[in-house]
Short mmCIF file of C-alpha atoms and ligand atoms in Angstrom, two decimals:
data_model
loop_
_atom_site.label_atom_id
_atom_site.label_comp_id
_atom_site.label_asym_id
_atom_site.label_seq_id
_atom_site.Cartn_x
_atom_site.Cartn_y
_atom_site.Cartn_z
CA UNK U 26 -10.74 33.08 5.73
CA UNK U 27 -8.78 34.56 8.17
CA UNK U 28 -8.08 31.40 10.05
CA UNK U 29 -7.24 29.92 6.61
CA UNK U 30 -4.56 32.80 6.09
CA UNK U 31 -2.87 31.97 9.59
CA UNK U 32 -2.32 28.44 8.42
CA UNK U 33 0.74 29.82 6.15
CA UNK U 34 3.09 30.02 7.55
CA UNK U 35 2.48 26.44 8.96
CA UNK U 36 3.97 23.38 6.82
CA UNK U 37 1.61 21.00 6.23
CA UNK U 38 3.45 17.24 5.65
CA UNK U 39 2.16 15.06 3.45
CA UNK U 40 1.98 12.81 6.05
CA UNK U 41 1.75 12.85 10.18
CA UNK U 42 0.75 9.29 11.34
CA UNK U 43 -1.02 9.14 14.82
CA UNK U 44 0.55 6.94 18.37
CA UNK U 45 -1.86 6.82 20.73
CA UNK U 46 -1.43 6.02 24.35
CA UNK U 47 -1.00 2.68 24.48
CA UNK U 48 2.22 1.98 22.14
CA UNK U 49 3.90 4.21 24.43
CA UNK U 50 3.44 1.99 27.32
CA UNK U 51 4.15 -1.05 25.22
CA UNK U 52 7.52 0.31 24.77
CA UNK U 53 8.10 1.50 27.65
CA UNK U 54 7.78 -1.87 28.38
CA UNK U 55 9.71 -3.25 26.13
CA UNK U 56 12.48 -0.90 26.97
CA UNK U 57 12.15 -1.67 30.90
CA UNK U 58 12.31 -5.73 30.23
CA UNK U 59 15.27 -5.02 28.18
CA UNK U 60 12.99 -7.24 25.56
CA UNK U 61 13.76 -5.44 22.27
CA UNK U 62 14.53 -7.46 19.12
CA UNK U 63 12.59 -10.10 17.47
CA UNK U 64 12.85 -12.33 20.08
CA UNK U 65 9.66 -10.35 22.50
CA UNK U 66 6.38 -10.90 23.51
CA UNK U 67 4.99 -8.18 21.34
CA UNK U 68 6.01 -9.93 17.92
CA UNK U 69 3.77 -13.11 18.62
CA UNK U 70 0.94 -10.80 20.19
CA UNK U 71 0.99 -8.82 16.91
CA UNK U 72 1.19 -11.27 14.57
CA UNK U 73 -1.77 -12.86 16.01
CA UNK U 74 -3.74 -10.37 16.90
CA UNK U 75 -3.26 -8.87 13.34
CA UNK U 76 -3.89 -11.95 11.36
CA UNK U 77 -7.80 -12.46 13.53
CA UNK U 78 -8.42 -8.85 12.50
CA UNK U 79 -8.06 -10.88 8.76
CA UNK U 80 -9.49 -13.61 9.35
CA UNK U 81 -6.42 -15.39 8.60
CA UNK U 82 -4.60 -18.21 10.66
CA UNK U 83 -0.76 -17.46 10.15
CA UNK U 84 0.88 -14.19 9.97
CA UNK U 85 4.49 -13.33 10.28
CA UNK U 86 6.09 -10.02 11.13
CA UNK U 87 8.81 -8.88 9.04
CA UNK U 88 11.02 -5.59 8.61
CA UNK U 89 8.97 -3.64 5.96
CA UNK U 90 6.17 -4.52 3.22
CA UNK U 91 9.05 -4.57 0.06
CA UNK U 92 10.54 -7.78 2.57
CA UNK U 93 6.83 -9.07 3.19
CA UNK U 94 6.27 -9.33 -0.84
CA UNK U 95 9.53 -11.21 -1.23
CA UNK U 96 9.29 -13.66 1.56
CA UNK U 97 5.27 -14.29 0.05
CA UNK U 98 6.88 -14.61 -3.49
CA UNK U 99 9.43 -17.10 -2.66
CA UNK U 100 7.43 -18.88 -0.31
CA UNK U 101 5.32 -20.31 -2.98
CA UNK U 102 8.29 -22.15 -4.66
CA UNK U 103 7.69 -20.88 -8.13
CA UNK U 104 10.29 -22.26 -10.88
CA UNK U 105 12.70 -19.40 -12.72
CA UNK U 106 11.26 -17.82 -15.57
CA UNK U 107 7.49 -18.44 -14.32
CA UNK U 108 5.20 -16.12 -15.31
CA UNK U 109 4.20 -13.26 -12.74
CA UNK U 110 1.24 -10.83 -13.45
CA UNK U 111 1.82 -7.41 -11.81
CA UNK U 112 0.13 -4.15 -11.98
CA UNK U 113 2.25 -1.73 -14.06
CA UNK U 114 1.42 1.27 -11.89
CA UNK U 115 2.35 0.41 -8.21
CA UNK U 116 5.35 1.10 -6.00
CA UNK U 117 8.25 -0.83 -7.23
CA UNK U 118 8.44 -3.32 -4.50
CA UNK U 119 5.59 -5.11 -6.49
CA UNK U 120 8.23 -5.59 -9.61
CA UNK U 121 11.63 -6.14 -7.47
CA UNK U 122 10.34 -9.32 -5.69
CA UNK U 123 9.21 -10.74 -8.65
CA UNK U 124 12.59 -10.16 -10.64
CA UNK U 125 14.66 -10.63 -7.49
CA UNK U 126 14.08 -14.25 -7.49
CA UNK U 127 14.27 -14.79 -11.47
CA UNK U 128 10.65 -14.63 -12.47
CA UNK U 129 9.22 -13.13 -15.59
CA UNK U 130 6.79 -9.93 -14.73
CA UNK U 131 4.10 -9.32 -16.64
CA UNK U 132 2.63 -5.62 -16.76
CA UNK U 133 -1.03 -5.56 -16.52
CA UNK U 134 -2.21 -1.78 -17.07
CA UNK U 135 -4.37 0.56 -14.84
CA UNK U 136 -7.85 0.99 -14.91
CA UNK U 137 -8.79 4.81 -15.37
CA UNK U 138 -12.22 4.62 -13.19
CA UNK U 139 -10.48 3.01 -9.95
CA UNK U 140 -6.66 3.34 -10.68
CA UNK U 141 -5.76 -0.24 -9.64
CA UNK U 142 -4.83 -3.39 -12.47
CA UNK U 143 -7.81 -3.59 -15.12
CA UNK U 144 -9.01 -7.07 -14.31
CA UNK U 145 -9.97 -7.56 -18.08
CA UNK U 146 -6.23 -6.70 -18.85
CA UNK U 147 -5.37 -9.47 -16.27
CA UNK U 148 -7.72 -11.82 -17.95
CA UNK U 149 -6.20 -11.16 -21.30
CA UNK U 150 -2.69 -11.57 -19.83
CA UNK U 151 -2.96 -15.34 -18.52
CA UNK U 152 -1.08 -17.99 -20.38
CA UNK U 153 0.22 -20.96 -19.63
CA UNK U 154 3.51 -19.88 -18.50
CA UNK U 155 1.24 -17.80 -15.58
CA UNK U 156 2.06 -18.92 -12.37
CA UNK U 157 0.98 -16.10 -10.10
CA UNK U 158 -0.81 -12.71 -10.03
CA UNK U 159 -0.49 -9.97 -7.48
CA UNK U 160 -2.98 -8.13 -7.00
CA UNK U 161 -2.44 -4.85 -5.75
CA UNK U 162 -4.84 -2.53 -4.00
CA UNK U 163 -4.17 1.21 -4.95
CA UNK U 164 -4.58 4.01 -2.56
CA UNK U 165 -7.80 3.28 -0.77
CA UNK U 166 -9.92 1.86 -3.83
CA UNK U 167 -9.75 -2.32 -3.40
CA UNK U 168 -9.13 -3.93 -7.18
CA UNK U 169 -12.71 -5.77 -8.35
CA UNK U 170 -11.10 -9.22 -7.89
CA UNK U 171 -14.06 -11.92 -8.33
CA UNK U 172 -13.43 -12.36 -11.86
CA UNK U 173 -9.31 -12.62 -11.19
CA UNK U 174 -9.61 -14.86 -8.39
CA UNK U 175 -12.63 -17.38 -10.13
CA UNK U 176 -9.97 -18.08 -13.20
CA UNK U 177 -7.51 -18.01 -11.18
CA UNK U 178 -8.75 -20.90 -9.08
CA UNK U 179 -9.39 -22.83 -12.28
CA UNK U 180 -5.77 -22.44 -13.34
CA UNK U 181 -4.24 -22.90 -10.47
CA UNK U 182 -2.84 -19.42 -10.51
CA UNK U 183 -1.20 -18.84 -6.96
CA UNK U 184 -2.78 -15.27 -5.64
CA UNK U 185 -0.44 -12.64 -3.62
CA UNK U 186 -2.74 -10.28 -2.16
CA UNK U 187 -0.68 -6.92 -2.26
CA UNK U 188 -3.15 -5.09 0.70
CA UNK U 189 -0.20 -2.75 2.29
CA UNK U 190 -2.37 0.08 1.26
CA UNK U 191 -5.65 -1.29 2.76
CA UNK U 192 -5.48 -2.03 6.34
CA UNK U 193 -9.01 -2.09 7.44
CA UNK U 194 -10.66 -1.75 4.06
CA UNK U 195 -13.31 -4.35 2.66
CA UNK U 196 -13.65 -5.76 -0.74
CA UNK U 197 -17.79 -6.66 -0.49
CA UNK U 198 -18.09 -8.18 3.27
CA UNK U 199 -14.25 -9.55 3.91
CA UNK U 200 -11.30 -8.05 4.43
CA UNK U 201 -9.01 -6.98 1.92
CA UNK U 202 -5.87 -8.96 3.06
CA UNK U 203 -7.74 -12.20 3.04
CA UNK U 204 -7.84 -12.91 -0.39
CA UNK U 205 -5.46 -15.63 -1.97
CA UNK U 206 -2.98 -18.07 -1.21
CA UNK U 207 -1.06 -15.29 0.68
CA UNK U 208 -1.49 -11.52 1.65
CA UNK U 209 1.21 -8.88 2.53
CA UNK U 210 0.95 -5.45 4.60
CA UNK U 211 3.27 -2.70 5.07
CA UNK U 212 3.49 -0.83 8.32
CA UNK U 213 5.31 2.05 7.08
CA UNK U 214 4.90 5.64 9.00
CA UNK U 215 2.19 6.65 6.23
CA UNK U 216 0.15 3.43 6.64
CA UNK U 217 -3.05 2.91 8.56
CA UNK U 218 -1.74 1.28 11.43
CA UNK U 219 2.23 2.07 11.83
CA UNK U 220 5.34 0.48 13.38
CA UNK U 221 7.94 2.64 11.92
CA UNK U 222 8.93 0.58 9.43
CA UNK U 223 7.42 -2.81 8.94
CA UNK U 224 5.44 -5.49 7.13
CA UNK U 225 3.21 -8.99 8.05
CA UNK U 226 2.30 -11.98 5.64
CA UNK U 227 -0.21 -13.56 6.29
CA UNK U 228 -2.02 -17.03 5.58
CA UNK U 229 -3.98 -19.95 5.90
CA UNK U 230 -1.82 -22.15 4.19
CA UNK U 231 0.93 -23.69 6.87
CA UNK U 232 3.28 -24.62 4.72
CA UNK U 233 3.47 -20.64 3.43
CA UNK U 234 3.11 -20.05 7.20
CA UNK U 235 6.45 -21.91 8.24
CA UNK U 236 8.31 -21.01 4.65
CA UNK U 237 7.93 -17.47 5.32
CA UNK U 238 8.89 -17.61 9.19
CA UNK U 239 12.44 -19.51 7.77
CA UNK U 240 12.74 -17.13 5.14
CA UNK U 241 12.73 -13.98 7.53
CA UNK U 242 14.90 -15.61 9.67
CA UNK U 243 18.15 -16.53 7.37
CA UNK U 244 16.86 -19.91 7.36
CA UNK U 245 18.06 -21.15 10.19
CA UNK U 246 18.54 -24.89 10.92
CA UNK U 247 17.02 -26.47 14.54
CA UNK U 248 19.00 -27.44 17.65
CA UNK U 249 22.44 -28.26 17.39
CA UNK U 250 22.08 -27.88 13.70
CA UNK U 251 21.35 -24.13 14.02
CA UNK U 252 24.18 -23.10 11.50
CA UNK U 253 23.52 -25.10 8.83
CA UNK U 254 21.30 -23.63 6.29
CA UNK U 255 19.50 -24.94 3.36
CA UNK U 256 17.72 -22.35 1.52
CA UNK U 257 18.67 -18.65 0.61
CA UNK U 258 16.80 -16.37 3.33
CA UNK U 259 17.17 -12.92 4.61
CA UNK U 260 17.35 -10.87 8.15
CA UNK U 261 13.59 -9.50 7.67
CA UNK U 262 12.80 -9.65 11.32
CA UNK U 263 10.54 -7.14 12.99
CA UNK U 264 11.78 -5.85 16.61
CA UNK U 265 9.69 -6.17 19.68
CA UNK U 266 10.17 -2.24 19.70
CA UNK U 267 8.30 -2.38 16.58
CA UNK U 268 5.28 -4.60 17.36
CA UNK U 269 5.05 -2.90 20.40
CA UNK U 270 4.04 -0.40 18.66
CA UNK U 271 1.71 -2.39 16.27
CA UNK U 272 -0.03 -3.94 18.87
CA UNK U 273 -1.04 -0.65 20.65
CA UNK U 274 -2.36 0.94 17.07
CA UNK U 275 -4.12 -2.17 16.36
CA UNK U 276 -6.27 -1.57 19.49
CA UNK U 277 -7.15 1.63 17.68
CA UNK U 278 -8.16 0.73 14.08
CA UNK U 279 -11.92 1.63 14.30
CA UNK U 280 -11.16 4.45 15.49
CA UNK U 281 -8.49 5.16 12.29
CA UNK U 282 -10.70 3.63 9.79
CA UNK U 283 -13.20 6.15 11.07
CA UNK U 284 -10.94 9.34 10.73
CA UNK U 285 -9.61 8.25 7.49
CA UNK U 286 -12.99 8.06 5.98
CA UNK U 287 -13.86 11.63 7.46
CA UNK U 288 -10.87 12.84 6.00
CA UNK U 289 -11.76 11.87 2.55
CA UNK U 290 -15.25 12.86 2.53
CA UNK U 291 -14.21 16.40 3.86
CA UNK U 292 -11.74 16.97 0.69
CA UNK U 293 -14.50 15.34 -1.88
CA UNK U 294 -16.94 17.63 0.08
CA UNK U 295 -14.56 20.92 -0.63
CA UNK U 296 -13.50 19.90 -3.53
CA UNK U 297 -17.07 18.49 -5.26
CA UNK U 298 -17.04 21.74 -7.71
CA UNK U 299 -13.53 21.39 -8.85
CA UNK U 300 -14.01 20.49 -12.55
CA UNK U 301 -10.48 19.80 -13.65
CA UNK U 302 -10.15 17.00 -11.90
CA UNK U 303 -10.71 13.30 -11.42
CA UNK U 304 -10.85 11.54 -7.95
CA UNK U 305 -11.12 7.36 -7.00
CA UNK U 306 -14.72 6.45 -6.06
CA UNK U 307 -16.19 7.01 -2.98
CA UNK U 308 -18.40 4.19 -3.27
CA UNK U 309 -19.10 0.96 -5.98
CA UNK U 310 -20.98 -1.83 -5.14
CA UNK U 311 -18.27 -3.80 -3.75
CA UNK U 312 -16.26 -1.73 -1.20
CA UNK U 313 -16.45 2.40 -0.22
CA UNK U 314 -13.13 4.00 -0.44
CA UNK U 315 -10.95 4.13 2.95
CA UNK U 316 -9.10 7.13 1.20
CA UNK U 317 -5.30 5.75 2.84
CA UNK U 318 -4.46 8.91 0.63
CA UNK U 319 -6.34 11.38 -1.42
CA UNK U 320 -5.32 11.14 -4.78
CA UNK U 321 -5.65 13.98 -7.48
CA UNK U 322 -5.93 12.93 -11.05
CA UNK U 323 -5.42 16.22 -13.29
CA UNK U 324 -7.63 16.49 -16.59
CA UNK U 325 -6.06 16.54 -19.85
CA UNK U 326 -7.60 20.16 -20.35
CA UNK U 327 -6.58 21.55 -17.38
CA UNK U 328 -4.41 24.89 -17.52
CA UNK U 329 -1.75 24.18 -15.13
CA UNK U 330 0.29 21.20 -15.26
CA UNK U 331 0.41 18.67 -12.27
CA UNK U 332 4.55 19.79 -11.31
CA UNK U 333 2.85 23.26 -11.53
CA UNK U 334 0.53 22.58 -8.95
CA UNK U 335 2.42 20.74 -6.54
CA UNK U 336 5.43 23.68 -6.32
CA UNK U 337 2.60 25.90 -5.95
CA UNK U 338 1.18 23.75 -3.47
CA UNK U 339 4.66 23.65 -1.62
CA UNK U 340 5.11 27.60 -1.76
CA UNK U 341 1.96 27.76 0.36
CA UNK U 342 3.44 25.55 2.63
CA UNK U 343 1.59 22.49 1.29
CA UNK U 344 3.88 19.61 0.95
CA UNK U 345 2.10 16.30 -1.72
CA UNK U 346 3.46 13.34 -3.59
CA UNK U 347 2.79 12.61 -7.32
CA UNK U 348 1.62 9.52 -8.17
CA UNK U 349 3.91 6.17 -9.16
CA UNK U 350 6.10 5.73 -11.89
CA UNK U 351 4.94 3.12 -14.79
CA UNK U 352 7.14 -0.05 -14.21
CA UNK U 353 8.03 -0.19 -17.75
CA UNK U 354 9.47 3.11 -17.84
CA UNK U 355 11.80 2.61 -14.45
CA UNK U 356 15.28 3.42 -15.62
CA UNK U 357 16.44 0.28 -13.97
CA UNK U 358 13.89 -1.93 -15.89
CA UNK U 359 15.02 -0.45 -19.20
CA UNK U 360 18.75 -1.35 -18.38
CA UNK U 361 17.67 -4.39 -17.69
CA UNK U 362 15.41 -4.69 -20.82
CA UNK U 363 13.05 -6.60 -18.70
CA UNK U 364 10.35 -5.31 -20.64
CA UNK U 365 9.52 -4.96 -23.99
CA UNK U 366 10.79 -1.49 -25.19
CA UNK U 367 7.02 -1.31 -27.62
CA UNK U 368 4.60 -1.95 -25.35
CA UNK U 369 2.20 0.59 -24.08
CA UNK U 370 0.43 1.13 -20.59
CA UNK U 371 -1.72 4.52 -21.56
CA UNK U 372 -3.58 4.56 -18.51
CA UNK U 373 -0.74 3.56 -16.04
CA UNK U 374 1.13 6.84 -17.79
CA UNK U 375 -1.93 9.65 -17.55
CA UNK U 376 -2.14 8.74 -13.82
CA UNK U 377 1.51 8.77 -13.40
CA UNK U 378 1.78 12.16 -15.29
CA UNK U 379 -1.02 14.01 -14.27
CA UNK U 380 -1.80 12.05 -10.56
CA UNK U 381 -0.68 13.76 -6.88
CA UNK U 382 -1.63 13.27 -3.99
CA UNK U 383 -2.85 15.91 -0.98
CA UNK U 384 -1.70 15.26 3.04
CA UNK U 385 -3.78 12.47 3.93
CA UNK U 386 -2.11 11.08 7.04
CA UNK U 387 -4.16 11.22 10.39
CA UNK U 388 -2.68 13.54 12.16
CA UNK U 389 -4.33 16.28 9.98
CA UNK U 390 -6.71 18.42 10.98
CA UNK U 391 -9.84 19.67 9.42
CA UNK U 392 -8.61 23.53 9.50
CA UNK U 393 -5.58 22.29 7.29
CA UNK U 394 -7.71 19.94 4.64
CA UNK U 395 -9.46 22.85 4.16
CA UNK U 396 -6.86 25.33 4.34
CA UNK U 397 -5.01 22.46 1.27
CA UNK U 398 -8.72 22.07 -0.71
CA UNK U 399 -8.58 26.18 -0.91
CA UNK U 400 -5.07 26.51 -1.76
CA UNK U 401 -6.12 23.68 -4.72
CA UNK U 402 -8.82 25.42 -5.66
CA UNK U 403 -7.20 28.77 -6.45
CA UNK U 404 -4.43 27.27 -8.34
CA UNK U 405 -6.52 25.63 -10.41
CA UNK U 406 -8.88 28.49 -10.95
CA UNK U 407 -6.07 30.78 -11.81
C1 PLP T 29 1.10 -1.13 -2.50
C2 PLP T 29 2.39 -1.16 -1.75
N1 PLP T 29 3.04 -2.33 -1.64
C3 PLP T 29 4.21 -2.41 -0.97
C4 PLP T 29 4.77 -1.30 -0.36
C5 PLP T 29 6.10 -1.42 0.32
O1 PLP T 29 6.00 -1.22 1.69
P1 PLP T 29 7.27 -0.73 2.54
O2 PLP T 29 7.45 0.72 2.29
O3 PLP T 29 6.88 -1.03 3.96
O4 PLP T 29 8.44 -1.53 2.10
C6 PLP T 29 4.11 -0.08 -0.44
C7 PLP T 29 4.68 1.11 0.21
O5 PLP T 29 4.12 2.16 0.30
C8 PLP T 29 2.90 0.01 -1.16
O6 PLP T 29 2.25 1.17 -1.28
#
């Protein structure tokens, strides 16, 4: 207890991420070579080593995993006004690259047990006009995707595998990232394995392969015809700063999986009598959760509100993030009426209402998870 009390006076971030040895030596490195944009060693090295940790063939390393969904998106040459199933509670990358290049979204709402798109909801959604579905991992839980990807094979329903949040996990024995035409990763600071700011695609499908790489890359021409362009691309390279840092975490991802997991179980272990709230699964029968952060879902019955908690939270030093905003509700959207104004996504709004989540990153230590599970605890007590 009294160790507990000494912790107060000590922020706690929602997030710390980890650099080991070895990225500072790749930088060091790349700083010493004078080999620091896109042009370095490190970008290749990364890219492949990242896409056999996938078992995929291609991958491409771009500035951040927003730019990674938009190069996959456009890379599969979908006509305007195409139908595009997306998950209605997710970060709003998953929306903008979808209206970005003038497709229709289409919400799909959560599922309450795992938090991610209800793949009955998905099922129901498909019409003809569907052209793609992204599919959109949420927070350390990996969506149940056999029955989306077996109709969407019989459709021919292209598949963006949306796995920024999943580095590492499994969905039964393969890799989450490894599903569908195309898969995209972010790299931000709160990620499993970091580079700053960054993103890959990745592939088996060579044609996506060399789309995206022209895509990042403004769409250059070749040789003497450098300048002349003939599609609409962007700047989305990664530095060789960057993947010099993404190839020294990846050397480390066991070892991150590992502590992740650990860090999990130790809040479900302190928090296992907690009766006001609801928490992802630790385990189904097709994947064991990798906890990339631990959510809180607040009851409906609870007696303190979920803002309530978190500026409690805060005054003890405790610093979380409540959950995602339903896309149908984003101010933007509404200006935009890209939705329609009547429809209803229950589920995606009790998670964003009532859904936080406590510092998961890895540079946490066990004295502070459960110095944050006790703070929790007596709030919701009170
Ligand atoms: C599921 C998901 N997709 C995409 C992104 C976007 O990644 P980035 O922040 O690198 O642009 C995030 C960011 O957290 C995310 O959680």
């Amino acid at each position: 207890m009294r160790k507990k009390l000494r912790l107060r006076n000590k922020f706690i971030p929602v997030n710390v991420p980890k650099i080991y040895k070895q990225e500072k030596l790749n930088v060091k490195n790349c700083l010493e070579t004078s080999w620091i944009s896109s042009e370095g060693k490190f970008v290749k090295e990364f890219e492949k080593s990242f896409s056999k940790y996938n078992s995929r063939k291609y991958g491409v390393a771009v500035s951040s995993g927003t730019a990674a969904l938009e190069i996959a998106v456009k890379s599969l040459n979908l006509k305007k006004g195409d139908e595009v199933l997306i998950p209605c509670f997710s970060i709003i990358s998953t929306a903008l690259c979808v209206v970005k290049l003038g497709l229709k979204p289409i919400l799909i709402d959560a599922d309450i047990k795992t938090w991610n798109m209800n793949p009955d909801d998905v099922l129901k959604k498909i019409s003809v006009k569907t052209k793609a579905i992204i599919i959109t991992h949420i927070y350390g839980f990996p969506v149940d995707m056999k029955k989306i990807l077996k109709v969407s094979k019989l459709k021919k329903i292209r598949i963006i595998e949306d796995a920024a949040e999943m580095i590492g996990q499994k969905y039964y024995k393969k890799k989450c990232g490894s599903f569908g035409d195309v898969s995209t990763f972010s790299f931000y600071a709160n990620k499993h394995i970091t580079t700053g700011e960054g993103g890959m695609i990745l592939t088996n499908d060579r044609s996506i392969y060399l789309k995206s790489k022209s895509l990042r890359n403004l769409c250059f021409g070749s040789g003497i015809n450098r300048f002349q362009h003939d599609d609409i691309g962007w700047n989305y390279r990664m530095t060789n700063l960057q993947a010099a840092v993404g190839c020294g975490q990846l050397k480390n991802i066991s070892k991150i999986i590992k502590r992740k997991r650990e860090i999990g179980k130790r809040y479900l272990k302190n928090l296992k009598n907690c009766k006001n709230i609801y928490i992802q699964p630790n385990k189904l029968n097709y994947a064991h959760n990798i906890f990339w952060v631990f959510g809180i879902l607040l009851k409906k019955n609870s007696n303190v509100s979920r803002d309530t908690v978190i500026r409690k939270l805060l005054r003890n030093n405790v610093q979380t993030r409540n959950f995602f905003y339903p896309m149908n509700k984003q101010k933007i959207f509404m200006k935009m009426k890209i939705f329609d104004k009547k429809s209803n996504f229950p589920i995606s709004n009790t998670l964003s209402k009532n859904g936080f989540y406590l510092p998961s990153g890895l540079g946490i230590s066990n004295k502070e998870i459960d110095f944050v599970s006790h703070k929790l605890i007596e709030i919701l007590e009170k």
